[in-house]
């Protein structure tokens, strides 16, 4: 089992940057693919980015490709989401997720509590 704690959210102006962190507990972090999802008010939770267990494979939603970068450090049990060129439509609660399988579906086994990102225009 793994516990996930996100941090780094906040308020930023359009065009700005934020870096989200997700710290995982346990000694088996490297056995999990990691992902970020987001949920805006009144909308369903959607896939943002994912990274394989080794970090060698990444996947991005079209809406964030070229602006967001997912990375991980297995020695630090941490995954990050670097968000650049932020837009008001990126405003959402961002969730970190973990599973043994890399996927875009919202069926990851473990989830964090979420961190709010607000982008002002």
N, CA, C and O atoms as a Tinker XYZ file with bonds, in Angstrom:
   484  protein
     1  N      0.840000   -1.184000    0.000000    73     2
     2  CA     0.000000    0.000000    0.000000    64     1     3
     3  C      0.882000    1.244000    0.000000    63     2     4     5
     4  O      1.994000    1.224000    0.528000    81     3
     5  N      0.384000    2.317000   -0.590000    73     3     6
     6  CA     1.148000    3.555000   -0.655000    64     5     7
     7  C      0.232000    4.718000   -0.306000    63     6     8     9
     8  O     -0.936000    4.735000   -0.694000    81     7
     9  N      0.755000    5.671000    0.415000    73     7    10
    10  CA     0.025000    6.901000    0.740000    64     9    11
    11  C      0.677000    8.063000   -0.001000    63    10    12    13
    12  O      1.901000    8.153000   -0.090000    81    11
    13  N     -0.164000    8.948000   -0.533000    73    11    14
    14  CA     0.301000   10.026000   -1.383000    64    13    15
    15  C     -0.114000   11.375000   -0.798000    63    14    16    17
    16  O     -1.252000   11.547000   -0.363000    81    15
    17  N      0.814000   12.324000   -0.789000    73    15    18
    18  CA     0.526000   13.663000   -0.272000    64    17    19
    19  C      1.023000   14.694000   -1.283000    63    18    20    21
    20  O      2.219000   14.794000   -1.555000    81    19
    21  N      0.075000   15.460000   -1.833000    73    19    22
    22  CA     0.418000   16.491000   -2.804000    64    21    23
    23  C      0.715000   17.819000   -2.105000    63    22    24    25
    24  O      0.233000   18.080000   -1.002000    81    23
    25  N      1.507000   18.639000   -2.762000    73    23    26
    26  CA     1.786000   19.996000   -2.296000    64    25    27
    27  C      2.191000   20.841000   -3.488000    63    26    28    29
    28  O      2.460000   20.326000   -4.573000    81    27
    29  N      2.231000   22.154000   -3.268000    73    27    30
    30  CA     2.716000   23.056000   -4.301000    64    29    31
    31  C      1.653000   23.831000   -5.046000    63    30    32    33
    32  O      1.973000   24.665000   -5.893000    81    31
    33  N      0.397000   23.569000   -4.745000    73    31    34
    34  CA    -0.655000   24.317000   -5.414000    64    33    35
    35  C     -0.705000   25.752000   -4.922000    63    34    36    37
    36  O     -0.044000   26.117000   -3.950000    81    35
    37  N     -1.502000   26.561000   -5.611000    73    35    38
    38  CA    -1.631000   27.956000   -5.211000    64    37    39
    39  C     -2.283000   28.782000   -6.279000    63    38    40    41
    40  O     -2.869000   28.257000   -7.226000    81    39
    41  N     -2.175000   30.095000   -6.118000    73    39    42
    42  CA    -2.743000   31.055000   -7.058000    64    41    43
    43  C     -1.621000   31.640000   -7.900000    63    42    44    45
    44  O     -0.599000   32.072000   -7.367000    81    43
    45  N     -1.812000   31.655000   -9.215000    73    43    46
    46  CA    -0.801000   32.173000  -10.126000    64    45    47
    47  C     -1.504000   32.888000  -11.273000    63    46    48    49
    48  O     -2.633000   32.552000  -11.632000    81    47
    49  N     -0.826000   33.875000  -11.838000    73    47    50
    50  CA    -1.390000   34.579000  -12.987000    64    49    51
    51  C     -1.198000   33.762000  -14.255000    63    50    52    53
    52  O     -0.286000   32.940000  -14.350000    81    51
    53  N     -2.055000   33.995000  -15.210000    73    51    54
    54  CA    -1.923000   33.334000  -16.506000    64    53    55
    55  C     -0.531000   33.600000  -17.081000    63    54    56    57
    56  O     -0.015000   34.715000  -17.021000    81    55
    57  N      0.055000   32.547000  -17.636000    73    55    58
    58  CA     1.409000   32.635000  -18.164000    64    57    59
    59  C      2.482000   32.253000  -17.166000    63    58    60    61
    60  O      3.645000   32.080000  -17.530000    81    59
    61  N      2.095000   32.123000  -15.911000    73    59    62
    62  CA     3.034000   31.776000  -14.866000    64    61    63
    63  C      3.278000   30.284000  -14.755000    63    62    64    65
    64  O      2.802000   29.494000  -15.570000    81    63
    65  N      4.034000   29.915000  -13.724000    73    63    66
    66  CA     4.428000   28.521000  -13.520000    64    65    67
    67  C      4.193000   28.090000  -12.084000    63    66    68    69
    68  O      4.223000   28.902000  -11.159000    81    67
    69  N      3.962000   26.808000  -11.918000    73    67    70
    70  CA     3.894000   26.165000  -10.610000    64    69    71
    71  C      4.509000   24.787000  -10.735000    63    70    72    73
    72  O      4.501000   24.190000  -11.811000    81    71
    73  N      5.041000   24.284000   -9.639000    73    71    74
    74  CA     5.517000   22.910000   -9.605000    64    73    75
    75  C      4.822000   22.182000   -8.460000    63    74    76    77
    76  O      4.962000   22.536000   -7.289000    81    75
    77  N      4.077000   21.163000   -8.835000    73    75    78
    78  CA     3.403000   20.316000   -7.846000    64    77    79
    79  C      4.310000   19.156000   -7.466000    63    78    80    81
    80  O      5.048000   18.624000   -8.296000    81    79
    81  N      4.241000   18.776000   -6.202000    73    79    82
    82  CA     4.986000   17.625000   -5.706000    64    81    83
    83  C      4.020000   16.608000   -5.127000    63    82    84    85
    84  O      2.960000   16.956000   -4.606000    81    83
    85  N      4.403000   15.361000   -5.226000    73    83    86
    86  CA     3.625000   14.275000   -4.627000    64    85    87
    87  C      4.617000   13.360000   -3.920000    63    86    88    89
    88  O      5.436000   12.696000   -4.556000    81    87
    89  N      4.530000   13.338000   -2.600000    73    87    90
    90  CA     5.413000   12.499000   -1.801000    64    89    91
    91  C      4.699000   11.205000   -1.451000    63    90    92    93
    92  O      3.560000   11.223000   -0.985000    81    91
    93  N      5.366000   10.091000   -1.674000    73    91    94
    94  CA     4.772000    8.784000   -1.437000    64    93    95
    95  C      5.450000    8.098000   -0.252000    63    94    96    97
    96  O      6.661000    8.200000   -0.060000    81    95
    97  N      4.640000    7.405000    0.529000    73    95    98
    98  CA     5.181000    6.627000    1.634000    64    97    99
    99  C      5.511000    5.226000    1.145000    63    98   100   101
   100  O      5.101000    4.833000    0.053000    81    99
   101  N      6.238000    4.485000    1.937000    73    99   102
   102  CA     6.516000    3.107000    1.606000    64   101   103
   103  C      7.828000    2.917000    0.876000    63   102   104   105
   104  O      8.425000    3.871000    0.376000    81   103
   105  N      8.267000    1.671000    0.822000    73   103   106
   106  CA     9.559000    1.360000    0.221000    64   105   107
   107  C      9.434000    0.787000   -1.174000    63   106   108   109
   108  O     10.425000    0.343000   -1.753000    81   107
   109  N      8.207000    0.790000   -1.732000    73   107   110
   110  CA     8.010000    0.183000   -3.041000    64   109   111
   111  C      7.595000    1.208000   -4.087000    63   110   112   113
   112  O      6.922000    0.869000   -5.061000    81   111
   113  N      7.989000    2.443000   -3.893000    73   111   114
   114  CA     7.581000    3.519000   -4.810000    64   113   115
   115  C      7.957000    3.184000   -6.235000    63   114   116   117
   116  O      7.185000    3.462000   -7.153000    81   115
   117  N      9.105000    2.603000   -6.445000    73   115   118
   118  CA     9.580000    2.320000   -7.794000    64   117   119
   119  C      8.764000    1.251000   -8.503000    63   118   120   121
   120  O      8.947000    1.045000   -9.703000    81   119
   121  N      7.879000    0.573000   -7.807000    73   119   122
   122  CA     7.042000   -0.446000   -8.434000    64   121   123
   123  C      5.719000    0.126000   -8.939000    63   122   124   125
   124  O      4.887000   -0.611000   -9.469000    81   123
   125  N      5.521000    1.430000   -8.778000    73   123   126
   126  CA     4.274000    2.071000   -9.176000    64   125   127
   127  C      4.481000    3.055000  -10.317000    63   126   128   129
   128  O      5.403000    3.871000  -10.297000    81   127
   129  N      3.607000    2.963000  -11.309000    73   127   130
   130  CA     3.459000    4.050000  -12.252000    64   129   131
   131  C      2.715000    5.171000  -11.535000    63   130   132   133
   132  O      1.874000    4.911000  -10.674000    81   131
   133  N      3.023000    6.408000  -11.889000    73   131   134
   134  CA     2.435000    7.559000  -11.216000    64   133   135
   135  C      1.735000    8.457000  -12.238000    63   134   136   137
   136  O      2.122000    8.518000  -13.405000    81   135
   137  N      0.712000    9.139000  -11.775000    73   135   138
   138  CA    -0.040000   10.001000  -12.681000    64   137   139
   139  C     -0.579000   11.214000  -11.947000    63   138   140   141
   140  O     -0.698000   11.228000  -10.722000    81   139
   141  N     -0.899000   12.225000  -12.729000    73   139   142
   142  CA    -1.612000   13.394000  -12.233000    64   141   143
   143  C     -2.947000   13.484000  -12.964000    63   142   144   145
   144  O     -3.025000   13.301000  -14.179000    81   143
   145  N     -3.974000   13.766000  -12.207000    73   143   146
   146  CA    -5.302000   14.040000  -12.733000    64   145   147
   147  C     -5.744000   15.398000  -12.182000    63   146   148   149
   148  O     -5.147000   15.919000  -11.240000    81   147
   149  N     -6.774000   15.951000  -12.768000    73   147   150
   150  CA    -7.317000   17.202000  -12.246000    64   149   151
   151  C     -8.832000   17.195000  -12.378000    63   150   152   153
   152  O     -9.407000   16.512000  -13.224000    81   151
   153  N     -9.456000   17.985000  -11.505000    73   151   154
   154  CA   -10.916000   18.100000  -11.536000    64   153   155
   155  C    -11.301000   19.541000  -11.293000    63   154   156   157
   156  O    -11.030000   20.104000  -10.232000    81   155
   157  N    -11.937000   20.132000  -12.291000    73   155   158
   158  CA   -12.442000   21.489000  -12.185000    64   157   159
   159  C    -13.874000   21.455000  -11.652000    63   158   160   161
   160  O    -14.545000   20.430000  -11.772000    81   159
   161  N    -14.349000   22.537000  -11.073000    73   159   162
   162  CA   -15.716000   22.561000  -10.532000    64   161   163
   163  C    -16.736000   22.205000  -11.589000    63   162   164   165
   164  O    -16.724000   22.758000  -12.688000    81   163
   165  N    -17.613000   21.285000  -11.258000    73   163   166
   166  CA   -18.671000   20.880000  -12.163000    64   165   167
   167  C    -18.241000   19.978000  -13.295000    63   166   168   169
   168  O    -19.045000   19.658000  -14.170000    81   167
   169  N    -16.985000   19.560000  -13.295000    73   167   170
   170  CA   -16.485000   18.700000  -14.361000    64   169   171
   171  C    -15.968000   17.390000  -13.787000    63   170   172   173
   172  O    -15.700000   17.271000  -12.592000    81   171
   173  N    -15.835000   16.410000  -14.678000    73   171   174
   174  CA   -15.306000   15.126000  -14.254000    64   173   175
   175  C    -13.776000   15.208000  -14.100000    63   174   176   177
   176  O    -13.110000   16.052000  -14.701000    81   175
   177  N    -13.264000   14.315000  -13.287000    73   175   178
   178  CA   -11.821000   14.221000  -13.134000    64   177   179
   179  C    -11.210000   13.769000  -14.459000    63   178   180   181
   180  O    -11.709000   12.843000  -15.099000    81   179
   181  N    -10.120000   14.436000  -14.865000    73   179   182
   182  CA    -9.513000   14.112000  -16.141000    64   181   183
   183  C     -8.017000   13.857000  -16.004000    63   182   184   185
   184  O     -7.348000   14.376000  -15.111000    81   183
   185  N     -7.528000   13.045000  -16.918000    73   183   186
   186  CA    -6.116000   12.691000  -16.975000    64   185   187
   187  C     -5.289000   13.903000  -17.391000    63   186   188   189
   188  O     -5.686000   14.666000  -18.272000    81   187
   189  N     -4.125000   14.071000  -16.745000    73   187   190
   190  CA    -3.205000   15.143000  -17.103000    64   189   191
   191  C     -1.890000   14.570000  -17.629000    63   190   192   193
   192  O     -1.467000   14.899000  -18.738000    81   191
   193  N     -1.246000   13.717000  -16.837000    73   191   194
   194  CA     0.058000   13.177000  -17.221000    64   193   195
   195  C      0.333000   11.915000  -16.421000    63   194   196   197
   196  O     -0.217000   11.712000  -15.339000    81   195
   197  N      1.201000   11.069000  -16.978000    73   195   198
   198  CA     1.595000    9.845000  -16.287000    64   197   199
   199  C      3.049000    9.527000  -16.604000    63   198   200   201
   200  O      3.592000    9.959000  -17.621000    81   199
   201  N      3.666000    8.761000  -15.706000    73   199   202
   202  CA     5.064000    8.383000  -15.874000    64   201   203
   203  C      5.236000    6.932000  -15.437000    63   202   204   205
   204  O      4.640000    6.489000  -14.455000    81   203
   205  N      6.051000    6.212000  -16.173000    73   203   206
   206  CA     6.263000    4.802000  -15.872000    64   205   207
   207  C      7.102000    4.618000  -14.617000    63   206   208   209
   208  O      7.620000    5.581000  -14.051000    81   207
   209  N      7.228000    3.377000  -14.195000    73   207   210
   210  CA     7.924000    3.080000  -12.940000    64   209   211
   211  C      9.376000    3.545000  -12.949000    63   210   212   213
   212  O      9.889000    4.024000  -11.938000    81   211
   213  N     10.025000    3.402000  -14.083000    73   211   214
   214  CA    11.426000    3.816000  -14.176000    64   213   215
   215  C     11.582000    5.282000  -14.563000    63   214   216   217
   216  O     12.660000    5.861000  -14.434000    81   215
   217  N     10.493000    5.869000  -15.039000    73   215   218
   218  CA    10.555000    7.240000  -15.537000    64   217   219
   219  C     10.870000    7.333000  -17.011000    63   218   220   221
   220  O     10.949000    8.432000  -17.561000    81   219
   221  N     11.052000    6.200000  -17.660000    73   219   222
   222  CA    11.456000    6.210000  -19.050000    64   221   223
   223  C     10.338000    6.500000  -20.040000    63   222   224   225
   224  O     10.593000    6.857000  -21.190000    81   223
   225  N      9.104000    6.345000  -19.590000    73   223   226
   226  CA     7.942000    6.591000  -20.456000    64   225   227
   227  C      7.050000    7.628000  -19.795000    63   226   228   229
   228  O      6.726000    7.521000  -18.612000    81   227
   229  N      6.658000    8.625000  -20.563000    73   227   230
   230  CA     5.716000    9.627000  -20.076000    64   229   231
   231  C      4.574000    9.767000  -21.074000    63   230   232   233
   232  O      4.710000    9.449000  -22.256000    81   231
   233  N      3.456000   10.247000  -20.569000    73   231   234
   234  CA     2.263000   10.417000  -21.390000    64   233   235
   235  C      1.559000   11.673000  -20.918000    63   234   236   237
   236  O      1.491000   11.943000  -19.719000    81   235
   237  N      1.033000   12.443000  -21.867000    73   235   238
   238  CA     0.388000   13.714000  -21.530000    64   237   239
   239  C     -0.943000   13.854000  -22.255000    63   238   240   241
   240  O     -1.111000   13.386000  -23.381000    81   239
   241  N     -1.872000   14.503000  -21.592000    73   239   242
   242  CA    -3.097000   14.905000  -22.270000    64   241   243
   243  C     -2.753000   15.978000  -23.298000    63   242   244   245
   244  O     -1.838000   16.774000  -23.089000    81   243
   245  N     -3.479000   15.995000  -24.395000    73   243   246
   246  CA    -3.205000   16.968000  -25.449000    64   245   247
   247  C     -3.281000   18.405000  -24.927000    63   246   248   249
   248  O     -2.549000   19.279000  -25.390000    81   247
   249  N     -4.158000   18.636000  -23.975000    73   247   250
   250  CA    -4.370000   19.987000  -23.472000    64   249   251
   251  C     -3.168000   20.551000  -22.714000    63   250   252   253
   252  O     -3.067000   21.765000  -22.539000    81   251
   253  N     -2.263000   19.690000  -22.267000    73   251   254
   254  CA    -1.110000   20.160000  -21.484000    64   253   255
   255  C      0.220000   19.850000  -22.156000    63   254   256   257
   256  O      1.267000   20.283000  -21.677000    81   255
   257  N      0.194000   19.117000  -23.242000    73   255   258
   258  CA     1.433000   18.710000  -23.916000    64   257   259
   259  C      2.215000   19.943000  -24.341000    63   258   260   261
   260  O      1.668000   20.870000  -24.939000    81   259
   261  N      3.508000   19.935000  -24.021000    73   259   262
   262  CA     4.360000   21.073000  -24.347000    64   261   263
   263  C      4.399000   22.139000  -23.268000    63   262   264   265
   264  O      5.255000   23.022000  -23.302000    81   263
   265  N      3.490000   22.070000  -22.318000    73   263   266
   266  CA     3.455000   23.054000  -21.218000    64   265   267
   267  C      3.767000   22.418000  -19.860000    63   266   268   269
   268  O      4.372000   23.053000  -18.996000    81   267
   269  N      3.353000   21.170000  -19.680000    73   267   270
   270  CA     3.557000   20.471000  -18.404000    64   269   271
   271  C      4.612000   19.384000  -18.590000    63   270   272   273
   272  O      4.755000   18.805000  -19.667000    81   271
   273  N      5.352000   19.123000  -17.500000    73   271   274
   274  CA     6.356000   18.063000  -17.509000    64   273   275
   275  C      6.241000   17.245000  -16.228000    63   274   276   277
   276  O      6.285000   17.783000  -15.122000    81   275
   277  N      6.094000   15.938000  -16.400000    73   275   278
   278  CA     6.049000   15.042000  -15.257000    64   277   279
   279  C      7.420000   14.390000  -15.094000    63   278   280   281
   280  O      8.071000   14.037000  -16.077000    81   279
   281  N      7.845000   14.236000  -13.849000    73   279   282
   282  CA     9.132000   13.604000  -13.571000    64   281   283
   283  C      9.061000   12.924000  -12.213000    63   282   284   285
   284  O      8.142000   13.171000  -11.432000    81   283
   285  N     10.027000   12.076000  -11.940000    73   283   286
   286  CA    10.040000   11.366000  -10.675000    64   285   287
   287  C     11.467000   11.091000  -10.245000    63   286   288   289
   288  O     12.388000   11.054000  -11.061000    81   287
   289  N     11.629000   10.897000   -8.941000    73   287   290
   290  CA    12.898000   10.479000   -8.364000    64   289   291
   291  C     12.586000    9.333000   -7.410000    63   290   292   293
   292  O     12.056000    9.559000   -6.322000    81   291
   293  N     12.906000    8.117000   -7.804000    73   291   294
   294  CA    12.555000    6.956000   -6.981000    64   293   295
   295  C     13.338000    6.920000   -5.666000    63   294   296   297
   296  O     12.874000    6.335000   -4.688000    81   295
   297  N     14.501000    7.530000   -5.637000    73   295   298
   298  CA    15.264000    7.584000   -4.391000    64   297   299
   299  C     14.617000    8.504000   -3.365000    63   298   300   301
   300  O     14.814000    8.343000   -2.161000    81   299
   301  N     13.837000    9.477000   -3.857000    73   299   302
   302  CA    13.157000   10.422000   -2.967000    64   301   303
   303  C     11.672000   10.123000   -2.819000    63   302   304   305
   304  O     10.960000   10.850000   -2.127000    81   303
   305  N     11.200000    9.063000   -3.461000    73   303   306
   306  CA     9.774000    8.698000   -3.388000    64   305   307
   307  C      8.881000    9.884000   -3.769000    63   306   308   309
   308  O      7.869000   10.142000   -3.118000    81   307
   309  N      9.257000   10.585000   -4.805000    73   307   310
   310  CA     8.543000   11.806000   -5.165000    64   309   311
   311  C      8.324000   11.868000   -6.673000    63   310   312   313
   312  O      9.171000   11.458000   -7.468000    81   311
   313  N      7.163000   12.392000   -7.034000    73   311   314
   314  CA     6.846000   12.701000   -8.429000    64   313   315
   315  C      6.447000   14.167000   -8.482000    63   314   316   317
   316  O      5.808000   14.685000   -7.566000    81   315
   317  N      6.830000   14.826000   -9.564000    73   315   318
   318  CA     6.544000   16.251000   -9.728000    64   317   319
   319  C      5.733000   16.499000  -11.002000    63   318   320   321
   320  O      5.741000   15.698000  -11.937000    81   319
   321  N      5.049000   17.613000  -11.003000    73   319   322
   322  CA     4.407000   18.099000  -12.212000    64   321   323
   323  C      4.795000   19.564000  -12.365000    63   322   324   325
   324  O      4.299000   20.426000  -11.640000    81   323
   325  N      5.676000   19.834000  -13.306000    73   323   326
   326  CA     6.071000   21.202000  -13.611000    64   325   327
   327  C      5.070000   21.770000  -14.603000    63   326   328   329
   328  O      4.886000   21.225000  -15.692000    81   327
   329  N      4.426000   22.861000  -14.229000    73   327   330
   330  CA     3.375000   23.445000  -15.053000    64   329   331
   331  C      3.812000   24.841000  -15.486000    63   330   332   333
   332  O      3.957000   25.736000  -14.654000    81   331
   333  N      4.016000   25.021000  -16.760000    73   331   334
   334  CA     4.434000   26.308000  -17.330000    64   333   335
   335  C      3.343000   26.841000  -18.250000    63   334   336   337
   336  O      2.444000   26.112000  -18.667000    81   335
   337  N      3.446000   28.128000  -18.554000    73   335   338
   338  CA     2.475000   28.776000  -19.452000    64   337   339
   339  C      1.050000   28.467000  -19.027000    63   338   340   341
   340  O      0.211000   28.097000  -19.849000    81   339
   341  N      0.790000   28.619000  -17.766000    73   339   342
   342  CA    -0.518000   28.256000  -17.230000    64   341   343
   343  C     -1.623000   29.131000  -17.794000    63   342   344   345
   344  O     -1.423000   30.313000  -18.074000    81   343
   345  N     -2.790000   28.527000  -17.954000    73   343   346
   346  CA    -3.972000   29.186000  -18.490000    64   345   347
   347  C     -5.095000   29.119000  -17.463000    63   346   348   349
   348  O     -5.100000   28.228000  -16.614000    81   347
   349  N     -6.045000   30.045000  -17.525000    73   347   350
   350  CA    -7.176000   29.981000  -16.589000    64   349   351
   351  C     -7.895000   28.637000  -16.625000    63   350   352   353
   352  O     -8.408000   28.186000  -15.601000    81   351
   353  N     -7.939000   27.997000  -17.778000    73   351   354
   354  CA    -8.619000   26.705000  -17.874000    64   353   355
   355  C     -7.845000   25.570000  -17.205000    63   354   356   357
   356  O     -8.346000   24.448000  -17.137000    81   355
   357  N     -6.644000   25.836000  -16.713000    73   355   358
   358  CA    -5.915000   24.845000  -15.925000    64   357   359
   359  C     -6.352000   24.852000  -14.464000    63   358   360   361
   360  O     -5.919000   24.007000  -13.681000    81   359
   361  N     -7.199000   25.792000  -14.099000    73   359   362
   362  CA    -7.687000   25.866000  -12.725000    64   361   363
   363  C     -8.449000   24.604000  -12.363000    63   362   364   365
   364  O     -9.396000   24.222000  -13.051000    81   363
   365  N     -8.032000   23.956000  -11.281000    73   363   366
   366  CA    -8.634000   22.691000  -10.859000    64   365   367
   367  C     -7.966000   22.220000   -9.578000    63   366   368   369
   368  O     -6.956000   22.773000   -9.144000    81   367
   369  N     -8.542000   21.201000   -8.987000    73   367   370
   370  CA    -7.841000   20.454000   -7.941000    64   369   371
   371  C     -7.039000   19.363000   -8.644000    63   370   372   373
   372  O     -7.574000   18.594000   -9.443000    81   371
   373  N     -5.760000   19.315000   -8.333000    73   371   374
   374  CA    -4.857000   18.348000   -8.956000    64   373   375
   375  C     -4.583000   17.197000   -7.982000    63   374   376   377
   376  O     -4.252000   17.400000   -6.814000    81   375
   377  N     -4.735000   15.982000   -8.517000    73   375   378
   378  CA    -4.566000   14.776000   -7.722000    64   377   379
   379  C     -3.407000   13.935000   -8.244000    63   378   380   381
   380  O     -3.210000   13.791000   -9.451000    81   379
   381  N     -2.661000   13.394000   -7.318000    73   379   382
   382  CA    -1.612000   12.433000   -7.626000    64   381   383
   383  C     -2.197000   11.026000   -7.473000    63   382   384   385
   384  O     -3.018000   10.789000   -6.587000    81   383
   385  N     -1.782000   10.104000   -8.322000    73   383   386
   386  CA    -2.309000    8.746000   -8.274000    64   385   387
   387  C     -1.205000    7.739000   -8.557000    63   386   388   389
   388  O     -0.237000    8.039000   -9.255000    81   387
   389  N     -1.365000    6.540000   -8.005000    73   387   390
   390  CA    -0.375000    5.479000   -8.179000    64   389   391
   391  C     -1.044000    4.156000   -8.494000    63   390   392   393
   392  O     -2.112000    3.840000   -7.970000    81   391
   393  N     -0.399000    3.389000   -9.358000    73   391   394
   394  CA    -0.884000    2.051000   -9.685000    64   393   395
   395  C      0.276000    1.272000  -10.292000    63   394   396   397
   396  O      1.267000    1.859000  -10.726000    81   395
   397  N      0.150000   -0.032000  -10.320000    73   395   398
   398  CA     1.210000   -0.842000  -10.933000    64   397   399
   399  C      1.230000   -0.692000  -12.451000    63   398   400   401
   400  O      2.220000   -1.039000  -13.096000    81   399
   401  N      0.138000   -0.175000  -13.026000    73   399   402
   402  CA     0.018000   -0.064000  -14.474000    64   401   403
   403  C     -0.075000    1.383000  -14.909000    63   402   404   405
   404  O     -0.772000    2.180000  -14.280000    81   403
   405  N      0.615000    1.726000  -15.971000    73   403   406
   406  CA     0.577000    3.063000  -16.558000    64   405   407
   407  C     -0.654000    3.163000  -17.446000    63   406   408   409
   408  O     -0.809000    2.367000  -18.372000    81   407
   409  N     -1.521000    4.115000  -17.186000    73   407   410
   410  CA    -2.749000    4.224000  -17.956000    64   409   411
   411  C     -3.329000    5.624000  -17.816000    63   410   412   413
   412  O     -2.884000    6.411000  -16.981000    81   411
   413  N     -4.316000    5.923000  -18.633000    73   411   414
   414  CA    -5.020000    7.194000  -18.570000    64   413   415
   415  C     -6.356000    7.084000  -17.838000    63   414   416   417
   416  O     -6.968000    8.098000  -17.501000    81   415
   417  N     -6.792000    5.892000  -17.599000    73   415   418
   418  CA    -8.089000    5.688000  -16.945000    64   417   419
   419  C     -8.041000    6.118000  -15.486000    63   418   420   421
   420  O     -6.980000    6.119000  -14.863000    81   419
   421  N     -9.205000    6.484000  -14.947000    73   419   422
   422  CA    -9.307000    6.938000  -13.563000    64   421   423
   423  C     -9.456000    5.781000  -12.590000    63   422   424   425
   424  O    -10.226000    5.866000  -11.633000    81   423
   425  N     -8.729000    4.709000  -12.828000    73   423   426
   426  CA    -8.869000    3.521000  -11.986000    64   425   427
   427  C     -7.602000    3.237000  -11.213000    63   426   428   429
   428  O     -7.367000    2.106000  -10.789000    81   427
   429  N     -6.787000    4.257000  -11.029000    73   427   430
   430  CA    -5.590000    4.076000  -10.239000    64   429   431
   431  C     -5.963000    3.621000   -8.821000    63   430   432   433
   432  O     -6.991000    4.022000   -8.275000    81   431
   433  N     -5.116000    2.789000   -8.251000    73   431   434
   434  CA    -5.450000    2.173000   -6.968000    64   433   435
   435  C     -5.335000    3.148000   -5.803000    63   434   436   437
   436  O     -6.090000    3.058000   -4.835000    81   435
   437  N     -4.403000    4.066000   -5.896000    73   435   438
   438  CA    -4.135000    4.956000   -4.762000    64   437   439
   439  C     -4.185000    6.410000   -5.215000    63   438   440   441
   440  O     -3.742000    6.752000   -6.312000    81   439
   441  N     -4.738000    7.264000   -4.342000    73   439   442
   442  CA    -4.938000    8.674000   -4.648000    64   441   443
   443  C     -4.522000    9.546000   -3.478000    63   442   444   445
   444  O     -4.650000    9.160000   -2.317000    81   443
   445  N     -4.020000   10.730000   -3.805000    73   443   446
   446  CA    -3.776000   11.727000   -2.786000    64   445   447
   447  C     -5.031000   12.540000   -2.515000    63   446   448   449
   448  O     -6.086000   12.286000   -3.096000    81   447
   449  N     -4.907000   13.517000   -1.626000    73   447   450
   450  CA    -6.065000   14.312000   -1.221000    64   449   451
   451  C     -6.313000   15.495000   -2.151000    63   450   452   453
   452  O     -7.379000   16.109000   -2.101000    81   451
   453  N     -5.353000   15.814000   -2.983000    73   451   454
   454  CA    -5.521000   16.894000   -3.950000    64   453   455
   455  C     -4.924000   18.207000   -3.477000    63   454   456   457
   456  O     -4.813000   18.461000   -2.277000    81   455
   457  N     -4.543000   19.038000   -4.439000    73   455   458
   458  CA    -4.040000   20.372000   -4.151000    64   457   459
   459  C     -4.648000   21.335000   -5.164000    63   458   460   461
   460  O     -4.706000   21.036000   -6.357000    81   459
   461  N     -5.098000   22.486000   -4.687000    73   459   462
   462  CA    -5.811000   23.434000   -5.538000    64   461   463
   463  C     -4.829000   24.283000   -6.339000    63   462   464   465
   464  O     -3.862000   24.821000   -5.801000    81   463
   465  N     -5.100000   24.388000   -7.628000    73   463   466
   466  CA    -4.365000   25.292000   -8.516000    64   465   467
   467  C     -5.367000   26.269000   -9.109000    63   466   468   469
   468  O     -6.358000   25.861000   -9.715000    81   467
   469  N     -5.109000   27.547000   -8.936000    73   467   470
   470  CA    -5.978000   28.584000   -9.476000    64   469   471
   471  C     -5.154000   29.523000  -10.340000    63   470   472   473
   472  O     -4.157000   30.090000   -9.894000    81   471
   473  N     -5.592000   29.678000  -11.596000    73   471   474
   474  CA    -4.891000   30.537000  -12.546000    64   473   475
   475  C     -5.793000   31.711000  -12.867000    63   474   476   477
   476  O     -6.888000   31.540000  -13.403000    81   475
   477  N     -5.328000   32.900000  -12.535000    73   475   478
   478  CA    -6.134000   34.098000  -12.783000    64   477   479
   479  C     -5.789000   34.693000  -14.146000    63   478   480   481
   480  O     -4.659000   34.593000  -14.623000    81   479
   481  N     -6.784000   35.306000  -14.749000    73   479   482
   482  CA    -6.583000   35.888000  -16.090000    64   481   483
   483  C     -6.145000   37.335000  -16.008000    63   482   484
   484  O     -5.932000   37.974000  -17.038000    81   483
